[in-house]
Short mmCIF file of C-alpha atoms in Angstrom, two decimals:
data_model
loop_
_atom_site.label_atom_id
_atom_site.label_comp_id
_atom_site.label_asym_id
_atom_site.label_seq_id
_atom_site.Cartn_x
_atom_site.Cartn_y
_atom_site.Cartn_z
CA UNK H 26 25.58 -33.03 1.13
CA UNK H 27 22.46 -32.26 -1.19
CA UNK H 28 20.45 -33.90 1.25
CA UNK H 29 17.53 -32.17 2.09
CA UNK H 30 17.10 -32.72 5.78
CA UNK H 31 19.55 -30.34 8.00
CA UNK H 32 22.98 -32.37 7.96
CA UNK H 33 22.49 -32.19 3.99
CA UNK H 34 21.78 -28.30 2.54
CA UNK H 35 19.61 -29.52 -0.44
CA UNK H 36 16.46 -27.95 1.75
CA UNK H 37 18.47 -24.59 2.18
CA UNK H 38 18.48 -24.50 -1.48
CA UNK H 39 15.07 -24.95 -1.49
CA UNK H 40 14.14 -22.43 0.23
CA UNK H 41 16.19 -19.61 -0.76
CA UNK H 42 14.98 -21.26 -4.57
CA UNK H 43 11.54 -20.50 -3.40
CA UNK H 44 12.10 -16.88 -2.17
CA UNK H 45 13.98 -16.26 -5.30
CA UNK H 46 10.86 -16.97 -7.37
CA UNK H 47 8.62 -15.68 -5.09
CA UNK H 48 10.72 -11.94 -4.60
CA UNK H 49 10.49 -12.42 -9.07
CA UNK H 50 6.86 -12.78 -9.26
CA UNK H 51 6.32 -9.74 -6.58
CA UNK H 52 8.49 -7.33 -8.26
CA UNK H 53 7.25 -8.77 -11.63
CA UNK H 54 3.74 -8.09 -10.44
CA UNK H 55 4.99 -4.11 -8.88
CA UNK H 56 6.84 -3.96 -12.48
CA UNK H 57 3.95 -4.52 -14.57
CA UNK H 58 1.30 -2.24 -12.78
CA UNK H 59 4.10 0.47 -12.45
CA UNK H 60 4.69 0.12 -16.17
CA UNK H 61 1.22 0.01 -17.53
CA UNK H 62 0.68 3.49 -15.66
CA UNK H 63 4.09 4.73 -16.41
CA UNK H 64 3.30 3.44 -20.28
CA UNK H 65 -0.29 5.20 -20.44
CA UNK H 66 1.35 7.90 -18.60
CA UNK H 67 3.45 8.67 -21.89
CA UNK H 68 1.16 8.04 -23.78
CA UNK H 69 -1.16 10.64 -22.49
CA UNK H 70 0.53 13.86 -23.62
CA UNK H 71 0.08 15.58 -20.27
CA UNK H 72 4.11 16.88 -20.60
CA UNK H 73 5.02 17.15 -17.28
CA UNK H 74 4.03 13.74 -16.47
CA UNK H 75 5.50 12.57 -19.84
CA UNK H 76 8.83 14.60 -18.90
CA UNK H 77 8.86 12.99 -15.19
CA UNK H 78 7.87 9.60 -16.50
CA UNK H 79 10.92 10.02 -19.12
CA UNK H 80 13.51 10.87 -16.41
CA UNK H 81 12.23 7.70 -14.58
CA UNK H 82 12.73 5.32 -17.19
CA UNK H 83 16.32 6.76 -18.47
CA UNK H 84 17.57 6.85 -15.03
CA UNK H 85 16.91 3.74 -13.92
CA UNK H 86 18.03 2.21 -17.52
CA UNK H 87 21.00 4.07 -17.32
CA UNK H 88 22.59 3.31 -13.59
CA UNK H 89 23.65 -0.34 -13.17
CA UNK H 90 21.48 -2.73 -11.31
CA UNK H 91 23.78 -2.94 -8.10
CA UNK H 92 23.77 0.79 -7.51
CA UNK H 93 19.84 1.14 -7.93
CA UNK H 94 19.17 -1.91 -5.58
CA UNK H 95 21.92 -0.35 -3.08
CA UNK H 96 20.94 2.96 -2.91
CA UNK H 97 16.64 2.06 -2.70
CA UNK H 98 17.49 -0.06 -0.50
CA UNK H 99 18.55 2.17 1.78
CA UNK H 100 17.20 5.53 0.48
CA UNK H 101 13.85 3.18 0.54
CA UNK H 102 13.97 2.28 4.20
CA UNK H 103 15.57 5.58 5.51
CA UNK H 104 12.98 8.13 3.40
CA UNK H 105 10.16 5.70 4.94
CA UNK H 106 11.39 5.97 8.43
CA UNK H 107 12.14 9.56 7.90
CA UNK H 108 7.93 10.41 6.71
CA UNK H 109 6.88 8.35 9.82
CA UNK H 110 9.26 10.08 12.13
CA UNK H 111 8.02 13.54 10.58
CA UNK H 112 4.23 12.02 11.48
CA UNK H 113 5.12 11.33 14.65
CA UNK H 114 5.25 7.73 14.57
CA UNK H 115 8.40 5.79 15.51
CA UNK H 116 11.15 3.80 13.07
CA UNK H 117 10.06 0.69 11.66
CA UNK H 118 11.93 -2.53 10.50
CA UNK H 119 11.41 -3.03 7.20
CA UNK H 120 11.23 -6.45 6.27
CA UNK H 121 13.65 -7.56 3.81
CA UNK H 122 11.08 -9.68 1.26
CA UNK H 123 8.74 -6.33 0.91
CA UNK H 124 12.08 -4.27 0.13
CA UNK H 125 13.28 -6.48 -1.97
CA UNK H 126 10.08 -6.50 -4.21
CA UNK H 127 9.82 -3.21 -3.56
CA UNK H 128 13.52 -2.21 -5.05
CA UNK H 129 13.17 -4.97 -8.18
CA UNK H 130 9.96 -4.00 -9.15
CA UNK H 131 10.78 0.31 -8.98
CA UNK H 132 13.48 -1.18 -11.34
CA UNK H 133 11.23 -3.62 -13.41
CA UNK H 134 8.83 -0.64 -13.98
CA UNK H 135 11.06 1.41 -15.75
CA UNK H 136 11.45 -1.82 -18.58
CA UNK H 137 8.06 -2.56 -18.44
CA UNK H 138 6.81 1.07 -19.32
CA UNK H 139 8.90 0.89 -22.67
CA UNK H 140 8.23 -2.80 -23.22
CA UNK H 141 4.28 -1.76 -22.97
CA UNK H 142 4.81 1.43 -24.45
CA UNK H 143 5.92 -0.17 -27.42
CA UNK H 144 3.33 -2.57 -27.44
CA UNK H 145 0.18 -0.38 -27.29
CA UNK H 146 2.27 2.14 -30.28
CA UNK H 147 2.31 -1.32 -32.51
CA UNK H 148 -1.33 -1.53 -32.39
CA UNK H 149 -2.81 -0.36 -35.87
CA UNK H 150 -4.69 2.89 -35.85
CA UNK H 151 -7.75 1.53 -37.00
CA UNK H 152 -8.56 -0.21 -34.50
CA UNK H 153 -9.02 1.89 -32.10
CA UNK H 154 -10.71 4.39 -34.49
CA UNK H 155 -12.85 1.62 -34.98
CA UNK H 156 -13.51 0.85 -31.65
CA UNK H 157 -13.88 4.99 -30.80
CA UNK H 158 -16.49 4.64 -34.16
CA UNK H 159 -18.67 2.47 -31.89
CA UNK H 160 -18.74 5.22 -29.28
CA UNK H 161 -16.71 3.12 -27.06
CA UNK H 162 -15.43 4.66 -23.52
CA UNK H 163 -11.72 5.01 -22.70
CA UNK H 164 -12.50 2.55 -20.47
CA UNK H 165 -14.35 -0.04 -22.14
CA UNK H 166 -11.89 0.24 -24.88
CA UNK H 167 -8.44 -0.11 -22.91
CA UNK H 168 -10.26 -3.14 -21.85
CA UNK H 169 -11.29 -4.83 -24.98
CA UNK H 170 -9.51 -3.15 -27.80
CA UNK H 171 -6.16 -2.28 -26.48
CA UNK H 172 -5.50 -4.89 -23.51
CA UNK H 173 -5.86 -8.08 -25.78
CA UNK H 174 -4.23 -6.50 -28.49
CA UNK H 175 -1.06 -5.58 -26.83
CA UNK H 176 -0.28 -8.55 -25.02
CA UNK H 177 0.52 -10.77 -28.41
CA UNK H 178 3.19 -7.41 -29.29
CA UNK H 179 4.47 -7.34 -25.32
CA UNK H 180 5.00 -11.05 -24.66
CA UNK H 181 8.91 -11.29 -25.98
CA UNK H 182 9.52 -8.45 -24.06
CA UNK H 183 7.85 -9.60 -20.86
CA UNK H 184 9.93 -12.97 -21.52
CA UNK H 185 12.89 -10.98 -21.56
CA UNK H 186 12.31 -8.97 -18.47
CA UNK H 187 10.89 -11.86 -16.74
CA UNK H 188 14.11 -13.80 -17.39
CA UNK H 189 16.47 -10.58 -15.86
CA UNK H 190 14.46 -10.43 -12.75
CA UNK H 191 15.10 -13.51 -12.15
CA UNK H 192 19.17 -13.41 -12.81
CA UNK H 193 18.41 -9.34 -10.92
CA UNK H 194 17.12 -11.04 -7.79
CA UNK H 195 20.50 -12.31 -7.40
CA UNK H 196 21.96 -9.13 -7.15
CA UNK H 197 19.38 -8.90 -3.60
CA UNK H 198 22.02 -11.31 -1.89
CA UNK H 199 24.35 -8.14 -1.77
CA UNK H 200 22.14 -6.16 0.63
CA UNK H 201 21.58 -9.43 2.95
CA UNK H 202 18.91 -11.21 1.83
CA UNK H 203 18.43 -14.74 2.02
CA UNK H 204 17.63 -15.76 -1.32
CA UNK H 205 19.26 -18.72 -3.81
CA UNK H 206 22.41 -16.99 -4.29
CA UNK H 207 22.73 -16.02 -0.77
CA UNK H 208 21.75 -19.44 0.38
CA UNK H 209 24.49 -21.28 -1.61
CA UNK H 210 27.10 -19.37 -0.61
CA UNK H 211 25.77 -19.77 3.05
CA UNK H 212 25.81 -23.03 2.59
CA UNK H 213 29.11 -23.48 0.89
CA UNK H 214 30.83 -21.35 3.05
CA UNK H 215 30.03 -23.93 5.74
CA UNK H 216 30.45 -27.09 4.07
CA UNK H 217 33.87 -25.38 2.24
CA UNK H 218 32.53 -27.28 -1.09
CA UNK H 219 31.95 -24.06 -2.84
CA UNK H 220 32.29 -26.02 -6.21
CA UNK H 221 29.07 -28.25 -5.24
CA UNK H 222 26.77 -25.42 -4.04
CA UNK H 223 27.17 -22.70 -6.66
CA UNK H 224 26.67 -25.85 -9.36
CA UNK H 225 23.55 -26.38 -7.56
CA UNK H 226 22.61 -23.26 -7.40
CA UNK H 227 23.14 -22.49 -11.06
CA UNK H 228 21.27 -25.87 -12.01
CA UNK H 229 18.16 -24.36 -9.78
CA UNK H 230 18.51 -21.18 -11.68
CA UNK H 231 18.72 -22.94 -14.95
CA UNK H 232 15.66 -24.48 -14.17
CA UNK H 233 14.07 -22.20 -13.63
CA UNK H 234 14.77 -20.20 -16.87
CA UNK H 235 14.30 -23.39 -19.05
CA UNK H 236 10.68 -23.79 -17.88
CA UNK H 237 9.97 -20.26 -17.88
CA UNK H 238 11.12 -20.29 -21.70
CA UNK H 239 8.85 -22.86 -22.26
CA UNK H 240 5.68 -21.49 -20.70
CA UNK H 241 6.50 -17.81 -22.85
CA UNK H 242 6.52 -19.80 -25.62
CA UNK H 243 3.20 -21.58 -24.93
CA UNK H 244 1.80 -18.34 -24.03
CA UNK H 245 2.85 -16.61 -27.21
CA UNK H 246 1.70 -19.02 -29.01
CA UNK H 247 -2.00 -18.76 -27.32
CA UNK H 248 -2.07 -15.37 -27.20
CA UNK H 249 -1.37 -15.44 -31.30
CA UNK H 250 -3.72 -18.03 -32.52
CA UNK H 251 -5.81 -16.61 -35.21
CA UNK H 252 -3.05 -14.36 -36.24
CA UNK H 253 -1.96 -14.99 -39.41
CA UNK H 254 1.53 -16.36 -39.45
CA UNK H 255 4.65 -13.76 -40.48
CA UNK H 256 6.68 -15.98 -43.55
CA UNK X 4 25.72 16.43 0.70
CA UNK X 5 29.36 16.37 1.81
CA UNK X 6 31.84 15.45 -0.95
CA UNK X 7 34.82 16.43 0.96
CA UNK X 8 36.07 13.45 0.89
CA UNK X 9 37.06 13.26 -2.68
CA UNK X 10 40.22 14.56 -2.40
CA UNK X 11 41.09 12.43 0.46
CA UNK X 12 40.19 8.80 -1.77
CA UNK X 13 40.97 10.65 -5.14
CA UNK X 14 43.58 7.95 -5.75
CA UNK X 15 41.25 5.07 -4.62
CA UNK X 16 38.65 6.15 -7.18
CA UNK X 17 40.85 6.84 -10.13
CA UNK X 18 42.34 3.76 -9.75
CA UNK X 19 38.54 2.06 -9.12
CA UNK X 20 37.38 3.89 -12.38
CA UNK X 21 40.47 2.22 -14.08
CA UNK X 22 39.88 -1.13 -13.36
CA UNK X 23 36.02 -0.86 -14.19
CA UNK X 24 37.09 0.43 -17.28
CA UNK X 25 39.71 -2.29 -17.30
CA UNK X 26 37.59 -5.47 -16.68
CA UNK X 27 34.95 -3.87 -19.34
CA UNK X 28 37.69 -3.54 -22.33
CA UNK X 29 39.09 -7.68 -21.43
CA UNK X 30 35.80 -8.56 -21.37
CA UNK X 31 34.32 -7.23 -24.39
CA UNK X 32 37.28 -7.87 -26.98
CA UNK X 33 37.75 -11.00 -25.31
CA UNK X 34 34.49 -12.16 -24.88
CA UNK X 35 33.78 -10.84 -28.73
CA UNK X 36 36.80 -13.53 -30.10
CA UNK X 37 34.92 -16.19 -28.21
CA UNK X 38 31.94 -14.92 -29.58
CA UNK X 39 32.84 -15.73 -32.74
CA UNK X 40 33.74 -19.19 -32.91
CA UNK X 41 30.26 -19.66 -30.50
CA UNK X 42 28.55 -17.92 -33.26
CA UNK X 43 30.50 -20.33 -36.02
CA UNK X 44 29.69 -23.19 -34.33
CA UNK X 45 25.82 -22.79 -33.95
CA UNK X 46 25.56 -21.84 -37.97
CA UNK X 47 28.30 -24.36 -38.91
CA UNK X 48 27.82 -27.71 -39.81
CA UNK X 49 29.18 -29.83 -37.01
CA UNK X 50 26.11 -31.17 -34.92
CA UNK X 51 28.59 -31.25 -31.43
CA UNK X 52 30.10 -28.38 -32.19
CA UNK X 53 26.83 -26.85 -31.99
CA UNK X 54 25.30 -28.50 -29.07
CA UNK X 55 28.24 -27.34 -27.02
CA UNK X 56 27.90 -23.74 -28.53
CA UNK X 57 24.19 -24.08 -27.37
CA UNK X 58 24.86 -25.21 -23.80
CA UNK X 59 27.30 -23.04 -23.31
CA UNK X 60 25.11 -20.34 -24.55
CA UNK X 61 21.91 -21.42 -22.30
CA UNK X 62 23.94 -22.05 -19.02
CA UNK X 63 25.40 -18.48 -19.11
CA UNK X 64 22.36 -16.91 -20.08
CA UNK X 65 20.01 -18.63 -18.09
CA UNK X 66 22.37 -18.38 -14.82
CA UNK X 67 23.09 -14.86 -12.89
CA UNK X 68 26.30 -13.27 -13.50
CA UNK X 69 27.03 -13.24 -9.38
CA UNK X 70 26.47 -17.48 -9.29
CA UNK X 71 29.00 -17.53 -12.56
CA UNK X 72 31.25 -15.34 -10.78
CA UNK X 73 31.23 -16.73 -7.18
CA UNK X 74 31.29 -20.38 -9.04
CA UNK X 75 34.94 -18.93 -10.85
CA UNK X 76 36.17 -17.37 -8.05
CA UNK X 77 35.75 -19.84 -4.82
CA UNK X 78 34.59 -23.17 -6.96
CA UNK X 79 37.30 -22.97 -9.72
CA UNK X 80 40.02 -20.76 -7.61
CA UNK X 81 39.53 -23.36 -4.52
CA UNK X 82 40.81 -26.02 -7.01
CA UNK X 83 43.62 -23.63 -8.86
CA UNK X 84 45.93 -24.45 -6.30
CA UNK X 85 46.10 -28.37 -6.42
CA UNK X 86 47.19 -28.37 -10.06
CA UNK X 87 50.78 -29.57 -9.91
CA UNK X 88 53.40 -26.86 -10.98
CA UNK X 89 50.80 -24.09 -11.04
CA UNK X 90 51.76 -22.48 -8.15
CA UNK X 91 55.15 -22.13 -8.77
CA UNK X 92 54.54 -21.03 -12.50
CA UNK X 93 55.04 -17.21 -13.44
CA UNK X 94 50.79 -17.49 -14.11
CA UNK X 95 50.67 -17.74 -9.90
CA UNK X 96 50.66 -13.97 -9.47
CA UNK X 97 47.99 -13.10 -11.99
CA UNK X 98 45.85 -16.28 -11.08
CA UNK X 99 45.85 -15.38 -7.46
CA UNK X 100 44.28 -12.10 -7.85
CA UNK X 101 40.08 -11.76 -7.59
CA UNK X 102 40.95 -9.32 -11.06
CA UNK X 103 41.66 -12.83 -12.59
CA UNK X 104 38.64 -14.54 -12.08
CA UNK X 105 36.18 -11.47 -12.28
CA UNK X 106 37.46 -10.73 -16.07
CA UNK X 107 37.19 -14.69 -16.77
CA UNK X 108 33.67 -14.41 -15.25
CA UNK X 109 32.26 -11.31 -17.17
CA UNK X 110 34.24 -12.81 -20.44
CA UNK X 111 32.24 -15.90 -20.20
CA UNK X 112 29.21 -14.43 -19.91
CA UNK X 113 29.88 -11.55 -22.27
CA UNK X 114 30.82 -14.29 -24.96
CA UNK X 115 26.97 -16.12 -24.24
CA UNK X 116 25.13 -13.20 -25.11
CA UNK X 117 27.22 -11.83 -27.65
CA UNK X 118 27.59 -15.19 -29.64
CA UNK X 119 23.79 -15.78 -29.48
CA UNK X 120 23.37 -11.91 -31.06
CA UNK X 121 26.40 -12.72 -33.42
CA UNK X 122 24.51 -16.21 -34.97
CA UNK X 123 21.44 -14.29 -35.40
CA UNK X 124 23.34 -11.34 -37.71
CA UNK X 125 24.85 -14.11 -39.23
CA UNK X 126 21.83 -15.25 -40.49
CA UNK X 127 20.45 -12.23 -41.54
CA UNK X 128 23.24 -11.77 -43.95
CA UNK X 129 21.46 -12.20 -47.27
CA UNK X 130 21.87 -15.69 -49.00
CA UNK X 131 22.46 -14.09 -52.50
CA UNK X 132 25.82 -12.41 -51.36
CA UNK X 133 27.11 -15.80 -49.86
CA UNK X 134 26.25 -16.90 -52.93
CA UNK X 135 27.71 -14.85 -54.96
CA UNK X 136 31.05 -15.81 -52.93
CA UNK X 137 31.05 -19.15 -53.80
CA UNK X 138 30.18 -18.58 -57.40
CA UNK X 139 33.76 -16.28 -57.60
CA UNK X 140 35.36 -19.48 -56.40
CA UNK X 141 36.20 -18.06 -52.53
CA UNK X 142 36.64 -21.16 -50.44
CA UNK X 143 34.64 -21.85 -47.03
CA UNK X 144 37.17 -19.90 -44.70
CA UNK X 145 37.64 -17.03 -47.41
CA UNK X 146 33.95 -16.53 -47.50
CA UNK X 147 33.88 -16.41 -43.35
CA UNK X 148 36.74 -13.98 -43.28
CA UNK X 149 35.79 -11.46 -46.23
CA UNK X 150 31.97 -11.73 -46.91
CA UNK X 151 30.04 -13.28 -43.82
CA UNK X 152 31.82 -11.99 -40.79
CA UNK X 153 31.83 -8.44 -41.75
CA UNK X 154 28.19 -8.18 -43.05
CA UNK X 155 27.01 -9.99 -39.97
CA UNK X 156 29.38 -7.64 -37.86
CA UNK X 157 28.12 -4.50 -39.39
CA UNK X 158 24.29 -5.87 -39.24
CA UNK X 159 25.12 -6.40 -35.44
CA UNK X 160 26.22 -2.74 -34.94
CA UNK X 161 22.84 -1.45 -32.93
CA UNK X 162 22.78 -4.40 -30.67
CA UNK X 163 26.04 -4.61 -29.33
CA UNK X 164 25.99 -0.84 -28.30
CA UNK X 165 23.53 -2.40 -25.99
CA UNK X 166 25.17 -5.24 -25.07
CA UNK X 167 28.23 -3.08 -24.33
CA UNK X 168 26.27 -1.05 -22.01
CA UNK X 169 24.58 -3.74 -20.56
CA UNK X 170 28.21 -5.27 -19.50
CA UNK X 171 29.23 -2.17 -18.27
CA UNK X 172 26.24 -1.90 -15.52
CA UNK X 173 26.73 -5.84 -15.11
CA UNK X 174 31.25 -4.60 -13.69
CA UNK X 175 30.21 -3.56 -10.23
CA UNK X 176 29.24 -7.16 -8.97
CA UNK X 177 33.03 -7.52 -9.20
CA UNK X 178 33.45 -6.07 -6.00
CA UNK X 179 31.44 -9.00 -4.19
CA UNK X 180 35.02 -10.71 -4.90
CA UNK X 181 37.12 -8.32 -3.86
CA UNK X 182 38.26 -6.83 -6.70
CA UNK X 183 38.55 -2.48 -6.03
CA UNK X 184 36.97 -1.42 -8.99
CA UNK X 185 35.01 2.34 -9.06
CA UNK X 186 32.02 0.50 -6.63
CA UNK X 187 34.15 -1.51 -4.37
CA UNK X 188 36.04 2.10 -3.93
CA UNK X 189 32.67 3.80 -2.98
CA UNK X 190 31.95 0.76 -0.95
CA UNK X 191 34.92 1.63 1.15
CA UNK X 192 34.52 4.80 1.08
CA UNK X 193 31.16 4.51 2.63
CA UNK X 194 32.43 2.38 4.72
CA UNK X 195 34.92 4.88 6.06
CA UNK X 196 32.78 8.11 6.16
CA UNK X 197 29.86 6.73 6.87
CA UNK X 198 28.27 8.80 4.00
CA UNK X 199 25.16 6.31 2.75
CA UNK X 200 24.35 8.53 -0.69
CA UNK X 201 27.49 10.90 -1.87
CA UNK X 202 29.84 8.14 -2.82
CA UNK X 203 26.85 6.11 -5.08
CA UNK X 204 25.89 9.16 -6.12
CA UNK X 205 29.26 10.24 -7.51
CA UNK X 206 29.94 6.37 -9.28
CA UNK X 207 26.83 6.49 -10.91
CA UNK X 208 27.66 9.78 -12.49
CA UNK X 209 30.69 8.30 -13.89
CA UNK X 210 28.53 4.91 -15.45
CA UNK X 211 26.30 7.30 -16.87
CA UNK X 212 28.77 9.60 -18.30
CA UNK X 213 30.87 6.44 -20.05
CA UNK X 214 27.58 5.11 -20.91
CA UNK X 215 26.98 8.72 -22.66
CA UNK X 216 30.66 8.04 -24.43
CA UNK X 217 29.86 4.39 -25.35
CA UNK X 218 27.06 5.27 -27.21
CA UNK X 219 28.54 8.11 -28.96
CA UNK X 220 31.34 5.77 -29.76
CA UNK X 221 29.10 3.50 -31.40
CA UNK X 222 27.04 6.12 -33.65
CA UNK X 223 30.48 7.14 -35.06
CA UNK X 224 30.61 3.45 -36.08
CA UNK X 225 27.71 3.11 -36.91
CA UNK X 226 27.52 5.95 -39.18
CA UNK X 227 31.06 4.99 -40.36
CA UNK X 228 29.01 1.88 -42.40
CA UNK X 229 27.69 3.10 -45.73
CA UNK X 230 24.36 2.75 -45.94
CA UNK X 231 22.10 2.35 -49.40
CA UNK X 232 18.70 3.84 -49.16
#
């Protein structure tokens, strides 16, 4: 029944296995460069961007997961087709793998700007005094001061978010796309061995957060040598 | 925006809001009991004890919530009905219903993260006051009950206002099983009217506004705890 070939739905799995990791990594990738901005954003005591960037991240924190993928979904697609009716141009379909990253990683964002927020706030003063001492650009300095630096401080919180987008994506099956969850319940709706599928499913899953654990931690561990160990 | 309709599904929501609120309170002081012994059993002594605790804690936090809850509901409710005398049992009625297996579902997984937050309070509680328990003579089980629980409890505080939110934006999945909590009524109710934003729109001001109350809630408690600075 596992099988991977088409009388067996093992390849099904597969697939919607792949597409689950691949829809994580885009909306990971979306999440992280909307958070660094949205993070530097607060940090750069312009208020109204500080007060906009606030509303962003409290929202999305505050309405569950379901709603927020729901309503971008198709606020995202109906505002898009609504601009490129207003230019002129006619409706598009939007293809369900860019929406999908699209939706997870508006969500992701909002996490990531605290997560990095955080980070960058844990970095001691002196540093970058030092590093502004040496006549150092903004620039030059985000780059070699403050981007290694935070990364050792954001790491357990990108683990964390990195493990919810993953059990988020999930939540993508409700709007219609074909991901792992979707695909075992495809699958086991056919097959009527509901028991066999979701099991497989979750084993996939768990796989994929096991390994993921263990590549944080190797990371961590990398990204901390020379730090002197906390006893 | 049109929210005419309100009136019209004002008993569909109430009752939707009800059963959110429902499926959160079962799962949280359920899920906090099994909590406990999960916790028990990872700081305890007994090495199977705590390799079940740990499985159980990794498959239900390393799995989504919708795979547990589909697995429950058409995996473990597909087999309900083969087990001899069930059916006929006064249990039938409550095991039949999608309520059933969505509160065993967000229990479950309620009781993975919670436990896992639980062992690490319990081992922040500082080794001098266990200590000091044994030295007064208090046996194993009196030293859970009076000393180590409640410190570990009250060390806890700040997190599970978190994790109590968290399980209250994880309750609208339910609706995937056909249970008619406060989503599966906007569902309908979009649905129906054909209104894509009002109905989300109004649900999402009521998980906001019990969010608002659950953290309130927990400040009072938190506050409640004397603290020595």
């Amino acid at each position: 029944m596992l099988a991977i070939a088409p009388p067996g739905w093992g390849g099904v799995l597969l697939t919607g296995a792949v597409a689950t990791l691949f829809i994580s990594s885009g909306a990971y990738l979306v999440g992280m460069a909307l958070g660094l901005a949205g993070a530097l954003g607060k940090l750069s005591g312009f208020r109204p961007l500080r007060y906009t960037l606030n509303a962003y991240t409290t929202v999305v924190r505050a309405v569950p997961e379901l709603i927020l993928i729901v309503a971008l979904y198709y606020a995202g697609t109906d505002g898009l087709n609504r601009i490129l009716a207003w230019a002129g141009l006619g409706p598009i379909e939007v293809n369900g793998l860019v929406a999908a990253v699209a939706v997870l990683g508006f969500v992701q964002g909002a996490y990531m700007t605290e997560v990095l927020r955080g980070a960058i706030l844990a970095i001691p003063v002196g540093q970058l005094e030092a590093a502004k001492a040496f006549g150092m650009r903004p620039t030059l300095r985000f780059r070699r001061i403050v981007l290694p630096a935070l990364i050792p401080n954001a790491l357990p919180g990108f683990a964390n978010l990195w493990m919810s987008v993953i059990k988020d994506s999930a939540l993508i099956a409700v709007v219609g796309y074909q991901e792992l969850a979707l695909a075992a319940r495809v699958a086991a709706s056919n097959t009527k061995q509901y028991m066999v599928f979701f099991l497989a499913a979750a084993v996939l899953y768990l796989l994929i957060t096991i390994v993921s654990n263990m590549l944080f931690s190797a990371f961590e561990a990398y990204f901390r040598r020379g730090q002197r160990p906390v006893s | 925006m049109d929210f005419s309709w309100i009136f019209e599904y004002q008993g569909l929501l109430v009752r939707g809001a009800f059963l959110t609120c429902l499926l959160l309170a079962i799962s949280v002081t359920l899920g906090f009991a099994l909590a406990i012994f999960l916790a028990i059993a990872q700081v305890g002594n007994g090495s199977i004890a705590r390799w079940i605790s740990k499985g159980y804690c990794t498959f239900f936090r390393g799995t989504p919530l919708l795979i547990q809850l589909w697995l429950i509901y058409y995996g473990l409710g597909s087999y309900l009905p083969h087990i001899p005398g069930l059916r006929t049992s006064f249990l039938w009625p409550v095991m039949r219903e999608g309520l059933f297996f969505a509160a065993l579902a967000l229990t479950l997984n309620f009781a993975a993260y919670q436990g896992e937050i639980l062992r690490g309070a319990m081992l922040a509680v500082p080794k001098g006051e266990l200590e000091a328990a044994r030295a007064v003579g208090m046996s194993a089980r009196m030293i859970l009950r009076r000393i180590w629980l409640p410190r570990a409890i009250r060390i806890g505080l700040p997190t599970f206002a978190g994790e109590v939110i968290l399980q209250l934006k994880a309750t609208p999945i339910v609706f995937s099983v056909t249970v008619m909590d406060l989503y599966g009524a906007a569902y309908k109710i979009r649905q129906d009217t054909l209104l894509v934003y009002e109905p989300l729109l109004l649900v999402t001001v009521f998980y906001v506004g019990l969010t608002f109350v659950i953290t309130q809630v927990f400040q009072k408690l938190e506050n409640a705890v004397p603290v020595r600075r």
